[in-house]
Coordinates of C-alpha atoms in Angstrom, one line a residue:
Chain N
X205 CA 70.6 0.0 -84.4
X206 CA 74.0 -1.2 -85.5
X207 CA 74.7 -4.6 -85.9
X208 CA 76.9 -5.1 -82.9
X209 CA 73.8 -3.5 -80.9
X210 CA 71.4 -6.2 -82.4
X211 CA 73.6 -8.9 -81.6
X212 CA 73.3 -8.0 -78.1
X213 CA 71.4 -10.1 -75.4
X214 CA 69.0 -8.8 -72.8
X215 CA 67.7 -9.4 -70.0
X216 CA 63.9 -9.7 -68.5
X217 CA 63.7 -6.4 -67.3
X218 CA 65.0 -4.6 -70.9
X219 CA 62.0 -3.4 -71.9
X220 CA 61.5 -1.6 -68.4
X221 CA 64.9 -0.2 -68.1
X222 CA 63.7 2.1 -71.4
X223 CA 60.6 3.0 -70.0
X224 CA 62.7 4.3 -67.3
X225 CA 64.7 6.2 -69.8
X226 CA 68.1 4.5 -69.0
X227 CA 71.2 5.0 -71.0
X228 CA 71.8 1.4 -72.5
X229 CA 75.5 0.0 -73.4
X230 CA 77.3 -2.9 -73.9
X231 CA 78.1 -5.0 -71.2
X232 CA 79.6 -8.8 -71.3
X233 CA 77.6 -9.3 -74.0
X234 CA 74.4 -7.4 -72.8
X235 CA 72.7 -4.3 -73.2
X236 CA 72.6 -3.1 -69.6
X237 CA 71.3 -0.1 -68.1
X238 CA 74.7 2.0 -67.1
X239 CA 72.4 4.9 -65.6
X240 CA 69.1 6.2 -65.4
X241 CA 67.4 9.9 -66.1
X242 CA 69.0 10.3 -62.2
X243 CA 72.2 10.2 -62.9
X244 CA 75.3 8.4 -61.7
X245 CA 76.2 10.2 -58.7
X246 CA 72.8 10.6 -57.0
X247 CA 72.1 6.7 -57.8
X248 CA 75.1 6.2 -55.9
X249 CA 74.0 8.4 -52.7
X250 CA 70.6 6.9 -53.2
X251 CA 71.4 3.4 -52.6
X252 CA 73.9 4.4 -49.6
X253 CA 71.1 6.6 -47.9
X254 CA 67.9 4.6 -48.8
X255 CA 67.9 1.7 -51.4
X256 CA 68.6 0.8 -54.6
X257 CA 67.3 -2.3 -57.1
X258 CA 69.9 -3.3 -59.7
X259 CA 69.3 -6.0 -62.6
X260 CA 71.6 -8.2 -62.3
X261 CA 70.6 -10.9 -64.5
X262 CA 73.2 -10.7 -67.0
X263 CA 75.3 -12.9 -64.4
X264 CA 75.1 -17.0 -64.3
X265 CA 73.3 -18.7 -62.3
X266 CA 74.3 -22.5 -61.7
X267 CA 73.4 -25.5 -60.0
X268 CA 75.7 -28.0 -59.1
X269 CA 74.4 -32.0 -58.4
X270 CA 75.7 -35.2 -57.5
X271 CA 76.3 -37.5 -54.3
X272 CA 78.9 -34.6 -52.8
X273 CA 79.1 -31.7 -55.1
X274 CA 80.9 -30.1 -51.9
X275 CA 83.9 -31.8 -52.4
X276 CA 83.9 -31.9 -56.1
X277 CA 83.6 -28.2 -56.1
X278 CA 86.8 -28.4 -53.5
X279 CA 88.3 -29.4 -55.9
X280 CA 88.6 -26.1 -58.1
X281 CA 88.1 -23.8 -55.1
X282 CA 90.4 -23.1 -52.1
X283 CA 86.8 -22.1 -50.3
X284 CA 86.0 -24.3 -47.6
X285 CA 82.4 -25.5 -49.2
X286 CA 82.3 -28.8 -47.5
X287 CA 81.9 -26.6 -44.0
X288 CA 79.5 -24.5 -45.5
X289 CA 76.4 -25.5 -43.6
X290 CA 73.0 -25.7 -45.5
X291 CA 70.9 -22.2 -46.1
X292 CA 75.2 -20.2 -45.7
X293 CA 76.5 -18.7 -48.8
X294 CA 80.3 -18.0 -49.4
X295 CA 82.8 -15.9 -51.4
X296 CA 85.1 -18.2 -53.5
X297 CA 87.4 -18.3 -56.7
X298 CA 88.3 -20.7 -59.7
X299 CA 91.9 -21.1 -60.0
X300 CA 93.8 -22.4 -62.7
X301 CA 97.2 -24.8 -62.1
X302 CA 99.3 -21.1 -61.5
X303 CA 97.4 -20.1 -58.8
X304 CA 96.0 -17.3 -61.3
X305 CA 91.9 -16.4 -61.2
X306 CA 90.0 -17.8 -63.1
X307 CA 86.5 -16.6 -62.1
X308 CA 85.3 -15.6 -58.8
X309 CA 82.1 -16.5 -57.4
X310 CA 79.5 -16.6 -54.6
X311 CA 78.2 -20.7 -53.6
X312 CA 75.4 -21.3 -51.3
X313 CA 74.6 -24.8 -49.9
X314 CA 70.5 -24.8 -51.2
X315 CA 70.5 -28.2 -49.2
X316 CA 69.9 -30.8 -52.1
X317 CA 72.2 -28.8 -54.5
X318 CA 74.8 -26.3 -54.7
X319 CA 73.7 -22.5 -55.9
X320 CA 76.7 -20.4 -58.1
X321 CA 76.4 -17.0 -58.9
X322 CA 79.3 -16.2 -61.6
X323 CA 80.1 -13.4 -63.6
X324 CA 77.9 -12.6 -66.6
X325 CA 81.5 -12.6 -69.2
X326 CA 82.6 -15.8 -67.7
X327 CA 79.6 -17.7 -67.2
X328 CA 80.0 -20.0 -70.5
X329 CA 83.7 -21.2 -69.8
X330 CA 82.8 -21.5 -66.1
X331 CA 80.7 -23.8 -67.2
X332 CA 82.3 -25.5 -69.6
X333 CA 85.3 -25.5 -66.3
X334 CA 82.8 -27.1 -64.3
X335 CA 81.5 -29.6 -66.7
X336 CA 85.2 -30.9 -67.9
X337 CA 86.7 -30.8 -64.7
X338 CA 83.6 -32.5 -62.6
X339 CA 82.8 -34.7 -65.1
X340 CA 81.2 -37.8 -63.4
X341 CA 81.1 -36.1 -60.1
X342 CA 78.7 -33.9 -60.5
X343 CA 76.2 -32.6 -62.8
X344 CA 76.2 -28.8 -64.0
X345 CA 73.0 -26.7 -65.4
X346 CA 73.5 -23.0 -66.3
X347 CA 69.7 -21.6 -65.3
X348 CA 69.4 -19.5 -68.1
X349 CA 65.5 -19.7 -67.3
X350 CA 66.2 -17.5 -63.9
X351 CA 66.6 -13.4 -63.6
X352 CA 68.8 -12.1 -60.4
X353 CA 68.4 -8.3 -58.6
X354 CA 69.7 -7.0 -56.2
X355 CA 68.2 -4.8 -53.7
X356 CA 70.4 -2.8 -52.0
X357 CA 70.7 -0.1 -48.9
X358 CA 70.3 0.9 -45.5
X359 CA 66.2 0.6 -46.4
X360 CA 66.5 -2.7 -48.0
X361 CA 64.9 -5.0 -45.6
X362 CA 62.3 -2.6 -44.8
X363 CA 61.1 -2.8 -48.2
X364 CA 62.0 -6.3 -48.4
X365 CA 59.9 -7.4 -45.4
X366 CA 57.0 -5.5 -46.8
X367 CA 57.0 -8.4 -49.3
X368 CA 58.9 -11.6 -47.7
X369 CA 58.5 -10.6 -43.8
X370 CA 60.9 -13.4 -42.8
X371 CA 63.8 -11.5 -45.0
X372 CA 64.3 -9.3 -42.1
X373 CA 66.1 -11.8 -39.6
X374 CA 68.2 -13.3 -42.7
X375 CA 71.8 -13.0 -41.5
X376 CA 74.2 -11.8 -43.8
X377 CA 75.6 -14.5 -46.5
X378 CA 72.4 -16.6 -45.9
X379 CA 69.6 -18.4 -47.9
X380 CA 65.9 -18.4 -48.2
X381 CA 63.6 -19.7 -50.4
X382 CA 60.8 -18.1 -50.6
X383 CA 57.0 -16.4 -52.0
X384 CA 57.4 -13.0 -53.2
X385 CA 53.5 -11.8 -54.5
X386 CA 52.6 -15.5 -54.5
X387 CA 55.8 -16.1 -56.7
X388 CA 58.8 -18.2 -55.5
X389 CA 62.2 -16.7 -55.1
X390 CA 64.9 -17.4 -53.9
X391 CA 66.9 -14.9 -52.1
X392 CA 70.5 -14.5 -50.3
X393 CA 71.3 -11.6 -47.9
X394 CA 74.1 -10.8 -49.8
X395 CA 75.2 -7.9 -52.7
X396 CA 78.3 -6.0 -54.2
X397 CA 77.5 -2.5 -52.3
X398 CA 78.8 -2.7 -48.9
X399 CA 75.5 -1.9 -47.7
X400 CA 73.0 -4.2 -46.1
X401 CA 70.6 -5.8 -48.9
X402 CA 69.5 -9.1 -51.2
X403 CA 70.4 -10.7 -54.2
X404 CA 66.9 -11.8 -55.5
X405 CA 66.7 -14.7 -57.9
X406 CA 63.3 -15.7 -59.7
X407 CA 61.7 -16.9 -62.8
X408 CA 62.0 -14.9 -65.9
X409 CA 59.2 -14.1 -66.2
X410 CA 58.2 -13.1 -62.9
X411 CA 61.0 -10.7 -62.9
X412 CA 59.5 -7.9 -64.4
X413 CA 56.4 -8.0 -61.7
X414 CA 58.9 -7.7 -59.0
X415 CA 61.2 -5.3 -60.0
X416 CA 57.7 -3.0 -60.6
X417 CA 56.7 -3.9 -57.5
X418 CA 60.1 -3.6 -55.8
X419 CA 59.9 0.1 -57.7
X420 CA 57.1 1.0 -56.5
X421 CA 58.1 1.4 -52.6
X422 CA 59.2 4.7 -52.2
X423 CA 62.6 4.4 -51.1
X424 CA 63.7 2.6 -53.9
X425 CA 65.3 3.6 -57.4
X426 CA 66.6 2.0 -60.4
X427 CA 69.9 1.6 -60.2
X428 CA 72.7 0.9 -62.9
X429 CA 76.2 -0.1 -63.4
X430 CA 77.9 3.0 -63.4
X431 CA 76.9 3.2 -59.8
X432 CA 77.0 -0.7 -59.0
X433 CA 81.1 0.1 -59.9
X434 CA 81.5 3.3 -57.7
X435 CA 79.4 1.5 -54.9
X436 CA 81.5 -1.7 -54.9
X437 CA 84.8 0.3 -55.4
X438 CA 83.9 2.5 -52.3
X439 CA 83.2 -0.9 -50.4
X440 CA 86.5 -2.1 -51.9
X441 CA 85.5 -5.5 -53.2
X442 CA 87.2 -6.4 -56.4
X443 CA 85.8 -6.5 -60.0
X444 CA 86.8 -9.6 -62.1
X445 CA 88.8 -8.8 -65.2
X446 CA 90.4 -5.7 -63.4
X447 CA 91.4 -6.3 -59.9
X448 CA 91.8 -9.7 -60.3
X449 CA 92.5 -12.1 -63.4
X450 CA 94.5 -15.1 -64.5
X451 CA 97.6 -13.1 -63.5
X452 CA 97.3 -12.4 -60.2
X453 CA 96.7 -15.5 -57.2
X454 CA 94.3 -14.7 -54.2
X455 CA 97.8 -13.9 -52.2
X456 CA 98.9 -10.9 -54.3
X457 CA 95.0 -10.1 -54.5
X458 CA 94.8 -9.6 -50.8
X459 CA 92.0 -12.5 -50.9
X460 CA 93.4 -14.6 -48.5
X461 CA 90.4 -14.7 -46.2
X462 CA 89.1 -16.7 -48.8
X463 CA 91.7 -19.2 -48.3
X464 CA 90.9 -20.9 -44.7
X465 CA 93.1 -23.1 -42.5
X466 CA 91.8 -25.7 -43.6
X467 CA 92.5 -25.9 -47.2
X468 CA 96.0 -23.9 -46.3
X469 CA 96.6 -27.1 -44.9
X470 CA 95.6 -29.7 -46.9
X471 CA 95.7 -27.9 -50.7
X472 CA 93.4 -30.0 -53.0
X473 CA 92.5 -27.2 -55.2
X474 CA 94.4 -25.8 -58.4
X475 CA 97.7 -23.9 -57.5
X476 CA 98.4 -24.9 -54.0
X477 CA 101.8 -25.5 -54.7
X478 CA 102.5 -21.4 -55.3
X479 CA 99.8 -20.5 -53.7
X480 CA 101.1 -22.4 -50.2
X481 CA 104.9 -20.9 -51.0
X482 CA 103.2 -17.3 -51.0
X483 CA 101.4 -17.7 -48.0
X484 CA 104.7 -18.8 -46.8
X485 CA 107.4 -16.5 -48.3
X486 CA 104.9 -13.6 -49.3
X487 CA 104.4 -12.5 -52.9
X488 CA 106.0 -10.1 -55.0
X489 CA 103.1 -7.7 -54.8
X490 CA 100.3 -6.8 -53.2
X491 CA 96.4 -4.9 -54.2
X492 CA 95.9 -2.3 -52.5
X493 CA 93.6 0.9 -51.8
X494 CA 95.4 3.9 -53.0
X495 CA 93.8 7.2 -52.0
X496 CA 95.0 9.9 -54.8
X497 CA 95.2 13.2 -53.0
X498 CA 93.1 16.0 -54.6
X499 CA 89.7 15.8 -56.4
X500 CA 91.4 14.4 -59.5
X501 CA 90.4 10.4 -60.2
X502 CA 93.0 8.3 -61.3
X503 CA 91.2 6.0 -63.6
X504 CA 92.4 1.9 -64.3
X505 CA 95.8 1.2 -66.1
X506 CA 97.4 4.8 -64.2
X507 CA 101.0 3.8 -63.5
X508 CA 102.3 3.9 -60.1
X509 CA 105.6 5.1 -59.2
X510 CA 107.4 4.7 -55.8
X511 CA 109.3 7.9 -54.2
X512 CA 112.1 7.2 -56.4
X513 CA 110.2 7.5 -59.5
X514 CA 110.4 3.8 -60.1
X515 CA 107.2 2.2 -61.9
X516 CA 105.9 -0.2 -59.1
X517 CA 102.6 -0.9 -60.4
X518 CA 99.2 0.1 -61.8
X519 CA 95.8 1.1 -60.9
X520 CA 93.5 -1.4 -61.6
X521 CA 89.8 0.2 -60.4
X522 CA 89.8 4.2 -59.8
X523 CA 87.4 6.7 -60.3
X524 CA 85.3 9.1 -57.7
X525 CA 83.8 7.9 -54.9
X526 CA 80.6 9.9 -54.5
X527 CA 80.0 9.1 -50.8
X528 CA 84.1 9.2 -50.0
X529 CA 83.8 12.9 -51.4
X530 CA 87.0 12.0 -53.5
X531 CA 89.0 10.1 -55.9
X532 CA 89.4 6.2 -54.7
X533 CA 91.2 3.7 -56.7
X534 CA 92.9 0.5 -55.6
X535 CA 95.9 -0.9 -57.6
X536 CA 98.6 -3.4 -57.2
X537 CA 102.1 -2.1 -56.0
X538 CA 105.3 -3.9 -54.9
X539 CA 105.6 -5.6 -51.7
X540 CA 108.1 -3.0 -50.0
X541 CA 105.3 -0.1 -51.1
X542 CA 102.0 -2.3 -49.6
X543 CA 102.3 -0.2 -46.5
X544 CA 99.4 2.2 -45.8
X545 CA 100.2 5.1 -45.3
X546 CA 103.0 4.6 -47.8
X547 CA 103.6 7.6 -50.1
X548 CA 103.4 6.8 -54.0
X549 CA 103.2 9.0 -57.1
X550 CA 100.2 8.7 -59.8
X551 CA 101.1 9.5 -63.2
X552 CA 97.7 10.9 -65.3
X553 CA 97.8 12.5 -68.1
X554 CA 101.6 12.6 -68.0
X555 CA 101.8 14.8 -64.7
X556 CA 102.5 13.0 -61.2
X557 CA 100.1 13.1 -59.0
X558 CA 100.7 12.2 -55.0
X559 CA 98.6 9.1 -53.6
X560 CA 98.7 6.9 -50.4
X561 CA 98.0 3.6 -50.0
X562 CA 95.1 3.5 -48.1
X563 CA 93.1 0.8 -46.0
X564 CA 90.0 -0.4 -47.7
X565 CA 86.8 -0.2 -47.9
X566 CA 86.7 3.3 -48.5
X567 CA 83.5 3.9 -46.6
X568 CA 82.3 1.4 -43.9
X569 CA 80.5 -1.6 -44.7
X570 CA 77.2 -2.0 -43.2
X571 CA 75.8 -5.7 -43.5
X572 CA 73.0 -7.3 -41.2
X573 CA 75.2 -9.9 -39.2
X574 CA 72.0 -10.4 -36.9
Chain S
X262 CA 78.6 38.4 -79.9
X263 CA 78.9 35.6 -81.6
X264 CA 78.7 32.2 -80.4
X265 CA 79.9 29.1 -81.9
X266 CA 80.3 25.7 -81.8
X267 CA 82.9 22.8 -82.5
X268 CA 81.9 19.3 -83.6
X269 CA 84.2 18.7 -80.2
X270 CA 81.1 19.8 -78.4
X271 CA 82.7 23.0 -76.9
X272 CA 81.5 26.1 -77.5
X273 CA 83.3 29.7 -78.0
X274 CA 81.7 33.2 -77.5
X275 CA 83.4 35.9 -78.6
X276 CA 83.0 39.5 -77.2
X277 CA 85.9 41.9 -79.2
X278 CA 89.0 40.3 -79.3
X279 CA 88.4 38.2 -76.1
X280 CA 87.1 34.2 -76.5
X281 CA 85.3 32.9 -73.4
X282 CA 85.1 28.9 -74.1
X283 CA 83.3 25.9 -72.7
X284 CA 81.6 22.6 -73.3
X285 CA 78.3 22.6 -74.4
X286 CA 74.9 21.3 -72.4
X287 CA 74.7 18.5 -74.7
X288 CA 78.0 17.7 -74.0
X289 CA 77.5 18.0 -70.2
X290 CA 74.4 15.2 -70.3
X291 CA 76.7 12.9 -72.3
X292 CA 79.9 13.4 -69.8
X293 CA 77.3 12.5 -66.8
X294 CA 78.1 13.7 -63.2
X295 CA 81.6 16.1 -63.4
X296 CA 83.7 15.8 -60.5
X297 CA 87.0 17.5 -61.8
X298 CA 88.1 19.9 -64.4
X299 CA 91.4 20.7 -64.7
X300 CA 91.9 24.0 -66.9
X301 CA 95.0 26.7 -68.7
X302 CA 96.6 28.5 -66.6
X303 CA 96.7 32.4 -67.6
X304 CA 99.9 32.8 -69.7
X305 CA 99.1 29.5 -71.8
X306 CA 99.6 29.7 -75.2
X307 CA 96.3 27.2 -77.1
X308 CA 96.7 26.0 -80.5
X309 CA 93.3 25.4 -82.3
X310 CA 92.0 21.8 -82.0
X311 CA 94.8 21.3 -79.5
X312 CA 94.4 19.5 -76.2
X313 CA 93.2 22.9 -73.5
X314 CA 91.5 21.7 -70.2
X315 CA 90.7 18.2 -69.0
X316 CA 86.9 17.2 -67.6
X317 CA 86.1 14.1 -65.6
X318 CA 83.2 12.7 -64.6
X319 CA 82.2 9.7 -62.4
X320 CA 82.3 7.6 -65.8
X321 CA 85.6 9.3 -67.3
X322 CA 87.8 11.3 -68.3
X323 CA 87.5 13.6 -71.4
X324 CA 89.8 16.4 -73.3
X325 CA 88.9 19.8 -74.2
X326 CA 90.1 21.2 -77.3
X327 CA 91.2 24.8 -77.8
X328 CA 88.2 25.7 -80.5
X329 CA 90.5 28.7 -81.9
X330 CA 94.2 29.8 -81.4
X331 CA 95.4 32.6 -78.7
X332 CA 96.7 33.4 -75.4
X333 CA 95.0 32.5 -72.1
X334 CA 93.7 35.2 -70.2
X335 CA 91.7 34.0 -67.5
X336 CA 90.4 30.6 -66.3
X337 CA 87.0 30.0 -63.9
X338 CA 88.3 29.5 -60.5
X339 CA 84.6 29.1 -59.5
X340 CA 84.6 25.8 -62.0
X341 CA 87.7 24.3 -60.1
X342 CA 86.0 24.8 -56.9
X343 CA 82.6 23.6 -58.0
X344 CA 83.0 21.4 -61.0
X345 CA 79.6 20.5 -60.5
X346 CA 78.7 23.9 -62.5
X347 CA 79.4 22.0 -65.5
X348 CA 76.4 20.0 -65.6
X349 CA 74.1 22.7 -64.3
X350 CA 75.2 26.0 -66.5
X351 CA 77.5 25.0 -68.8
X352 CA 76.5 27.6 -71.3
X353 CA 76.7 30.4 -69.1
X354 CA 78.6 29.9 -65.5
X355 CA 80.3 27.0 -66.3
X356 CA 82.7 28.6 -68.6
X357 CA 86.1 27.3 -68.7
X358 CA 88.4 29.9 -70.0
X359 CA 89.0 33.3 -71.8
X360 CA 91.4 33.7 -74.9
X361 CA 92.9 36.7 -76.3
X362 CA 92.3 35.9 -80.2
X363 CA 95.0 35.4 -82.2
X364 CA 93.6 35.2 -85.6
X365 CA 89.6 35.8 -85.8
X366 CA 89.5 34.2 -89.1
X367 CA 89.3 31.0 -87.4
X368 CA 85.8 31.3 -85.9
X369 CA 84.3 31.4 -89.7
X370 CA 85.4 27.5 -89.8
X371 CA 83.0 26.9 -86.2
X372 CA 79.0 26.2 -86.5
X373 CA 76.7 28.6 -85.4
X374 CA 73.8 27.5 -83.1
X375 CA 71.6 25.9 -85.8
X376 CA 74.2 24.1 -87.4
X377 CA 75.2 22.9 -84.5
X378 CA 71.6 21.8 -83.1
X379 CA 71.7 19.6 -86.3
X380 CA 75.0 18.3 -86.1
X381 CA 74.1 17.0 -82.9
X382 CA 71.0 15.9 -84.0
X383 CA 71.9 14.2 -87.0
X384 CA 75.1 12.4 -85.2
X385 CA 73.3 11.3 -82.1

């Protein structure tokens, strides 16, 4: 191993992603399983036809204390948490004073605490966000001591219930603590597919036990990220540090269902100011799906071009979507070409190649709303 | 015929004066899943180590290089259609393209097969 490769960190379930013969690579700091002997593409169809267990456990897990860690958290989120009734999970985002994204994150209301998934490359500075920022209002603890899967697929609370029967009447974007093989978990009918499933949090070192056991069902298959990327691209949710970053506000990221009428109104949270004038006046531009006609995949940082030939924008996710049976991408483009339907031009590889903007997700979401 | 290899991970087989070239099976398990190819159209002048087809997979995109110089004679339609082909024969029906040679002298700079076996071997 190189030195870069030692200096990586891993995760509970290393040792069993080489027994299952994955391809390891560098990931935020991890070495994560990008694919197993199966391959990509039939991961992929896998976890859209039956189900799929992903180790997610590179991402950071938080718990947020104090006498109302609602609204201290309201204070760096335009997510209505406050609202967000006990055993509920939500979709949210850190903003900085621009309106930019800082970080964006799932919170569930656990009752006496508040539960943060993050992403695994921002995990530290979120922290270090939430510490400086909430200083005195609420105390902050990274659970380094906890692994995260998810389970994911049409089968998933088949399997699941076969283990945790009261998993199957979760409704989506809920909360349950809970035994899993005498062990407690913690899980959240939740995941970055588009397909029905659970996030699963537990101990570290019950993890490996449950991903075996999890395994051992036979609709289920390791899954890694090079299909956790085509699955969540088909189901057109957003990857931090490509879709969306400190550049672009929840406006021009098409997030603003994560911005309810309630915080519209009353601001409180970092960026308001621009943020409200874009909700207002609109924003200069706008992500989008863009469908690139063909088989070719346009791949992130393609430039975009209006009919004119005028560079409008760029891809920002694209690749092939293995259930879409073609090329998907989205992208962000000026206003006037936000459109769908509207006709743009792709250059790859130096050649133009004709695209649409298309609606997202690609292929239909299918959570469990009860 | 002879066939050999590039440290590009293509392969060239060469049957009188005509080149039929393509990317080897180890470089097919490294690319992953192909779902495109984009190859020469007949006519096309290639330059050796020169940029001659494009593969992508699910993961990304990668270049083929021309392994010797000459003039395009034929490209496999049957890849276009089915790019798939490069993961499951790409030694044999997953071909990419046929070159009329220009100078044969250039194949004596390629691997042969166990040269290339411990190229791969020793790189990887």
């Amino acid at each position: 191993m190189t030195e870069a490769a030692t200096a990586l960190k891993t995760t509970p379930l290393h040792a069993l992603h080489v027994e299952l013969g994955a391809r390891m690579v560098p990931f935020a700091g991890y070495d994560m399983p990008v694919q197993y002997p199966l391959g990509i593409l039939k991961e992929h169809q896998h976890t859209r036809e039956k189900a799929g267990l992903f180790d997610v456990s590179h991402m950071g897990q938080v718990r947020l204390t104090g006498v109302d860690p609602a609204a201290a958290l309201e204070t760096l989120v335009p997510g209505d948490i406050k609202g967000l009734a006990q055993g509920r999970m939500r979709y949210t985002l850190f903003l900085n004073e621009q309106g930019g994204i800082l970080d964006d994150l799932m919170v569930t209301n656990a009752g006496d605490h508040l539960f943060l998934v993050v992403n695994a490359a921002c995990k530290e500075q979120d922290v270090a966000h939430l510490r400086e920022k909430l200083a005195g209002k609420a105390e902050v603890e990274l659970l380094d001591d906890l692994a995260l899967m998810a389970l994911q697929g049409p089968m998933a609370a088949e399997v699941m219930a076969r283990f945790v029967p009261e998993a199957a009447t979760m409704k989506f974007m809920s909360y349950l603590s809970a035994t899993f093989k005498g062990v407690p978990v913690i899980l959240t009918r939740s995941g970055y597919t588009g397909e029905d499933g659970y996030e699963i949090s537990c101990d570290k070192a019950d993890a490996e036990m449950i991903a075996r056991a999890l395994l051992g069902e036979s609709e289920v298959e390791a899954i890694g990220l090079g299909a956790r990327d085509s699955l969540r691209l088909e189901a057109g949710l957003c990857l931090y540090g490509h879709d969306i970053d400190t550049t672009t506000t929840p406006v021009e990221g098409a997030l603003e269902w994560t911005l309810p009428k309630r915080r519209r109104a009353e601001g409180g949270f970092p960026g308001y100011d621009i943020i409200h004038r874009q909700l207002t006046e609109g924003a200069a531009r706008r992500r989008v799906g863009i469908q690139p006609e063909g088989r070719q995949p346009a791949r992130e940082h393609t430039e975009i071009q209006d009919a004119n030939g005028t560079v409008i924008g760029e891809i920002t996710s694209g690749g092939f979507g293995p259930t879409a049976g073609a090329p998907v991408a989205m992208g962000y483009v000026d206003i006037a070409n936000s459109a769908v339907g509207t006709s743009l031009t792709l250059v790859v590889r130096g050649k133009p190649l004709p695209a649409r903007v298309a609606a997202t997700p690609f292929v239909p979401q299918r959570y469990y709303r009860g | 015929m002879t066939k050999k290899f590039t440290k590009d991970h293509e392969w060239v087989q060469v049957d009188g004066d005509v080149a039929t070239v393509g990317v080897t099976d180890f470089a097919q398990s490294q690319l992953g899943d192909v779902v495109f190819v984009e190859l020469p159209d007949a006519g096309r002048v290639l330059e050796k180590g020169k940029e001659a087809a494009v593969v992508e997979s699910v993961k990304a995109a990668s270049d083929v290089y021309a392994p010797v110089s000459g003039t395009v004679v034929e490209a496999n339609q049957a890849l276009v259609d089915d790019p798939s082909m490069v993961n499951s024969a790409a030694e044999t029906e997953g071909w990419f393209f046929k070159l009329q040679l220009k100078d044969a002298s250039e194949l004596d700079g390629l691997m042969d097969e166990a040269a290339y076996k411990a190229f791969v071997e020793e790189s990887h």
